Coordinates of N, CA and C in Angstrom, one line a residue:
M1 N 168.1 -66.6 131.6 CA 167.7 -65.3 132.3 C 166.1 -65.1 131.7
Q2 N 165.3 -65.1 132.5 CA 164.1 -64.9 132.3 C 163.7 -63.6 132.0
T3 N 162.5 -63.3 130.9 CA 162.2 -61.9 130.8 C 161.1 -61.7 131.4
E4 N 160.6 -60.8 132.1 CA 159.4 -60.4 132.6 C 158.6 -59.7 131.7
T5 N 157.3 -60.3 131.7 CA 156.5 -59.5 130.8 C 155.2 -59.1 131.5
S6 N 154.9 -57.8 131.3 CA 153.9 -57.1 132.3 C 152.5 -57.3 131.7
K7 N 151.6 -58.0 132.1 CA 150.2 -58.2 131.4 C 149.3 -56.9 132.3
T8 N 149.1 -55.8 131.5 CA 148.0 -55.0 132.1 C 146.7 -55.3 131.4
L9 N 145.6 -55.5 132.2 CA 144.3 -55.6 131.7 C 143.6 -54.4 131.8
I10 N 142.6 -54.0 130.9 CA 141.9 -53.0 131.1 C 140.3 -53.6 131.0
N11 N 139.3 -52.7 131.6 CA 138.0 -52.9 131.8 C 137.3 -52.5 130.5
R12 N 136.1 -52.8 130.4 CA 135.2 -52.2 129.4 C 135.2 -50.8 129.2
K13 N 135.1 -50.3 130.2 CA 135.0 -48.7 130.3 C 136.4 -48.2 129.6
K14 N 137.3 -48.6 130.0 CA 138.6 -48.0 129.5 C 138.9 -48.4 128.1
L15 N 138.3 -49.5 127.5 CA 138.4 -50.2 126.1 C 137.4 -49.2 125.4
L16 N 136.3 -48.9 125.8 CA 135.4 -48.0 124.9 C 135.8 -46.7 124.7
A17 N 136.9 -46.2 125.7 CA 137.4 -44.8 125.7 C 138.5 -44.8 124.6
M18 N 139.1 -45.9 124.5 CA 140.3 -46.0 123.5 C 139.8 -46.3 122.1
I19 N 138.8 -47.1 121.9 CA 138.2 -47.4 120.9 C 136.7 -47.0 120.6
P20 N 136.6 -46.1 119.5 CA 135.4 -45.4 119.3 C 134.3 -46.3 118.5
L21 N 134.2 -47.4 119.1 CA 133.0 -48.3 118.4 C 132.2 -48.9 119.5
S22 N 130.9 -49.3 119.0 CA 130.0 -49.9 120.1 C 130.3 -51.1 120.6
E23 N 129.7 -51.5 121.8 CA 130.2 -52.8 122.5 C 129.8 -53.9 121.4
R24 N 128.5 -53.8 121.0 CA 127.9 -54.7 120.1 C 129.1 -55.1 118.7
T25 N 129.5 -53.9 118.1 CA 130.4 -54.1 117.1 C 131.8 -54.6 117.5
I26 N 132.3 -54.3 118.9 CA 133.4 -55.0 119.4 C 133.1 -56.5 119.6
F27 N 132.0 -56.9 119.9 CA 131.7 -58.1 120.2 C 131.6 -58.8 119.0
N28 N 131.1 -58.4 117.7 CA 130.8 -59.1 116.6 C 132.4 -59.1 115.9
M29 N 133.1 -58.1 116.2 CA 134.3 -58.5 115.7 C 135.2 -59.3 116.3
E30 N 135.1 -59.5 117.7 CA 135.9 -60.6 118.4 C 135.5 -61.9 118.0
Q31 N 134.0 -62.1 117.4 CA 133.4 -63.5 117.3 C 134.1 -63.8 115.8
R32 N 134.3 -62.8 114.8 CA 134.9 -63.2 113.6 C 136.4 -63.1 113.6
G33 N 136.8 -62.8 114.9 CA 138.5 -63.1 114.9 C 139.1 -61.7 114.4
E34 N 138.3 -60.5 114.5 CA 139.0 -59.4 113.7 C 139.4 -58.4 114.9
F35 N 139.3 -58.9 116.0 CA 139.5 -57.9 117.3 C 140.1 -58.9 118.5
P36 N 140.8 -58.5 119.3 CA 141.6 -59.3 120.5 C 140.4 -59.9 121.4
R37 N 140.4 -61.0 121.6 CA 139.4 -61.7 122.5 C 139.3 -61.1 123.9
R38 N 138.1 -61.1 124.8 CA 138.2 -60.6 126.1 C 138.6 -61.8 127.2
I39 N 139.0 -61.4 128.3 CA 139.4 -62.6 129.3 C 138.3 -62.4 130.4
A40 N 137.7 -63.5 130.5 CA 136.7 -63.6 131.7 C 137.4 -63.9 132.9
L41 N 137.4 -62.6 133.8 CA 137.9 -62.5 135.1 C 137.1 -63.1 136.2
T42 N 135.7 -63.0 136.1 CA 134.6 -63.6 136.9 C 133.4 -63.8 135.9
S43 N 132.4 -64.3 136.4 CA 131.2 -64.6 135.6 C 130.6 -63.3 135.3
R44 N 131.0 -62.2 135.9 CA 130.4 -60.9 135.4 C 131.4 -59.7 135.0
N45 N 132.5 -60.0 135.1 CA 133.7 -59.1 134.8 C 134.5 -59.5 133.6
V46 N 134.7 -59.0 132.6 CA 135.9 -59.3 131.6 C 136.7 -58.0 131.4
A47 N 137.8 -58.6 130.7 CA 138.9 -57.3 130.6 C 139.6 -57.8 129.2
W48 N 140.3 -56.9 128.8 CA 141.2 -57.1 127.5 C 142.9 -56.8 127.8
D49 N 143.5 -57.5 127.2 CA 145.0 -57.2 127.2 C 145.3 -56.0 126.7
L50 N 145.9 -55.1 127.3 CA 146.4 -53.8 126.7 C 147.2 -53.9 125.7
A51 N 148.3 -54.7 125.8 CA 149.3 -54.9 124.6 C 148.6 -55.4 123.5
E52 N 147.6 -56.2 123.6 CA 146.8 -56.6 122.4 C 146.0 -55.5 121.8
I53 N 145.5 -54.8 122.5 CA 144.7 -53.7 121.9 C 145.8 -52.8 121.2
E54 N 146.3 -52.2 121.8 CA 147.4 -51.1 121.4 C 148.1 -51.9 120.1
E55 N 148.3 -53.1 120.0 CA 148.9 -53.9 118.7 C 147.8 -53.8 117.8
W56 N 146.4 -54.1 118.1 CA 145.4 -53.9 117.1 C 145.4 -52.6 116.6
I57 N 145.4 -51.7 117.3 CA 145.4 -50.3 117.0 C 146.5 -49.7 115.8
E58 N 147.6 -50.3 116.3 CA 148.8 -49.9 115.5 C 148.6 -50.7 114.0
T59 N 148.2 -51.8 114.1 CA 148.1 -52.6 112.8 C 146.9 -52.0 112.0
R60 N 146.1 -51.5 112.5 CA 145.0 -50.6 111.7 C 145.6 -49.4 111.3
R61 N 146.2 -48.7 112.2 CA 146.8 -47.5 111.6 C 147.7 -47.6 110.6
S62 N 148.7 -48.7 110.6 CA 149.7 -48.9 109.5 C 149.0 -49.7 108.4
S63 N 147.9 -50.0 108.3 CA 147.5 -50.6 107.0 C 147.3 -49.9 106.1
G64 N 146.7 -48.7 106.5 CA 146.7 -47.6 105.3 C 145.1 -47.8 104.3
T65 N 144.6 -48.6 104.8 CA 143.3 -49.2 104.0 C 142.1 -49.0 105.1
Q66 N 141.0 -48.4 104.6 CA 139.7 -48.1 105.3 C 138.9 -49.5 105.1
A67 N 138.2 -49.9 106.1 CA 137.2 -50.9 106.1 C 136.1 -50.6 105.4
M68 N 135.7 -51.6 104.7 CA 134.5 -51.4 103.8 C 133.3 -51.6 104.3
R69 N 132.2 -50.9 104.1 CA 130.8 -51.2 104.9 C 130.3 -52.8 104.4
P70 N 129.6 -53.2 105.2 CA 129.2 -54.7 104.7 C 128.4 -54.5 103.4
G71 N 128.3 -55.3 102.5 CA 127.4 -55.2 101.5 C 127.8 -54.1 100.3
F72 N 128.9 -53.4 100.5 CA 129.4 -52.4 99.6 C 130.4 -53.0 98.8
N73 N 130.2 -52.7 97.3 CA 130.7 -53.3 96.4 C 131.3 -52.3 95.6
S74 N 132.7 -52.0 95.6 CA 133.4 -50.6 95.0 C 133.7 -51.0 93.8
S75 N 133.5 -52.0 93.2 CA 133.9 -52.4 91.6 C 133.0 -52.2 90.7
A76 N 131.6 -51.8 91.3 CA 130.3 -51.5 90.4 C 129.5 -50.6 91.0
T77 N 128.8 -49.9 90.4 CA 127.9 -48.9 90.9 C 126.7 -49.9 91.0
T78 N 126.1 -49.9 92.3 CA 124.9 -50.6 92.6 C 123.9 -50.0 93.3
C79 N 123.1 -50.5 93.2 CA 121.5 -50.0 93.9 C 121.0 -51.2 94.6
G80 N 121.3 -51.1 95.9 CA 120.8 -52.4 96.6 C 121.8 -53.6 96.2
S81 N 121.3 -54.7 95.9 CA 122.2 -55.7 95.7 C 122.3 -56.0 94.1
A82 N 121.7 -55.2 93.4 CA 122.0 -55.2 92.0 C 122.6 -54.3 91.2
P83 N 123.6 -54.7 90.4 CA 124.5 -53.8 89.6 C 123.5 -52.6 88.7
L84 N 123.9 -51.6 88.6 CA 123.1 -50.6 87.9 C 123.6 -50.7 86.3
T85 N 122.6 -50.7 85.4 CA 123.1 -50.6 84.0 C 123.6 -49.0 83.9
D86 N 124.0 -48.7 82.7 CA 124.2 -47.3 82.3 C 123.0 -46.5 82.2
K87 N 122.0 -47.1 81.6 CA 120.5 -46.6 81.5 C 120.0 -46.1 82.8
S88 N 120.0 -47.1 83.6 CA 119.3 -46.9 84.9 C 120.3 -46.0 85.7
A89 N 121.6 -46.1 85.9 CA 122.3 -45.1 86.4 C 121.8 -43.7 85.9
A90 N 121.9 -43.4 84.6 CA 121.6 -42.4 84.0 C 120.2 -41.5 84.5
L91 N 119.3 -42.6 84.5 CA 117.8 -42.4 85.2 C 117.9 -41.6 86.5
L92 N 118.9 -42.4 87.4 CA 119.0 -41.8 88.8 C 119.6 -40.5 88.9
R93 N 120.5 -40.2 87.9 CA 121.1 -39.0 87.8 C 120.2 -37.7 87.7
R94 N 119.3 -38.1 86.9 CA 118.3 -37.0 86.4 C 117.3 -36.7 87.6
Q95 N 117.2 -37.6 88.4 CA 116.2 -37.3 89.5 C 116.8 -36.4 90.7

């Protein structure tokens, strides 16, 4: 017996209503493999599989971790890209 699977596709407008990220951020995440890939319907129209988007949301919800900002290092106090010494951190606190 065959199981029928329903493939519901959503357009960009519906995706952006579900996911509060910019189009560019979503595109970048797709390129890094961190977000479901779009499906090209025509040369000017793309869509996403609703089930994949809902699964992505649920995975994010259940992971319990928050995404880190690019370049952010939680293991050390930093200023730019160089770690702060105790002396420089004290100087910054005084300012």
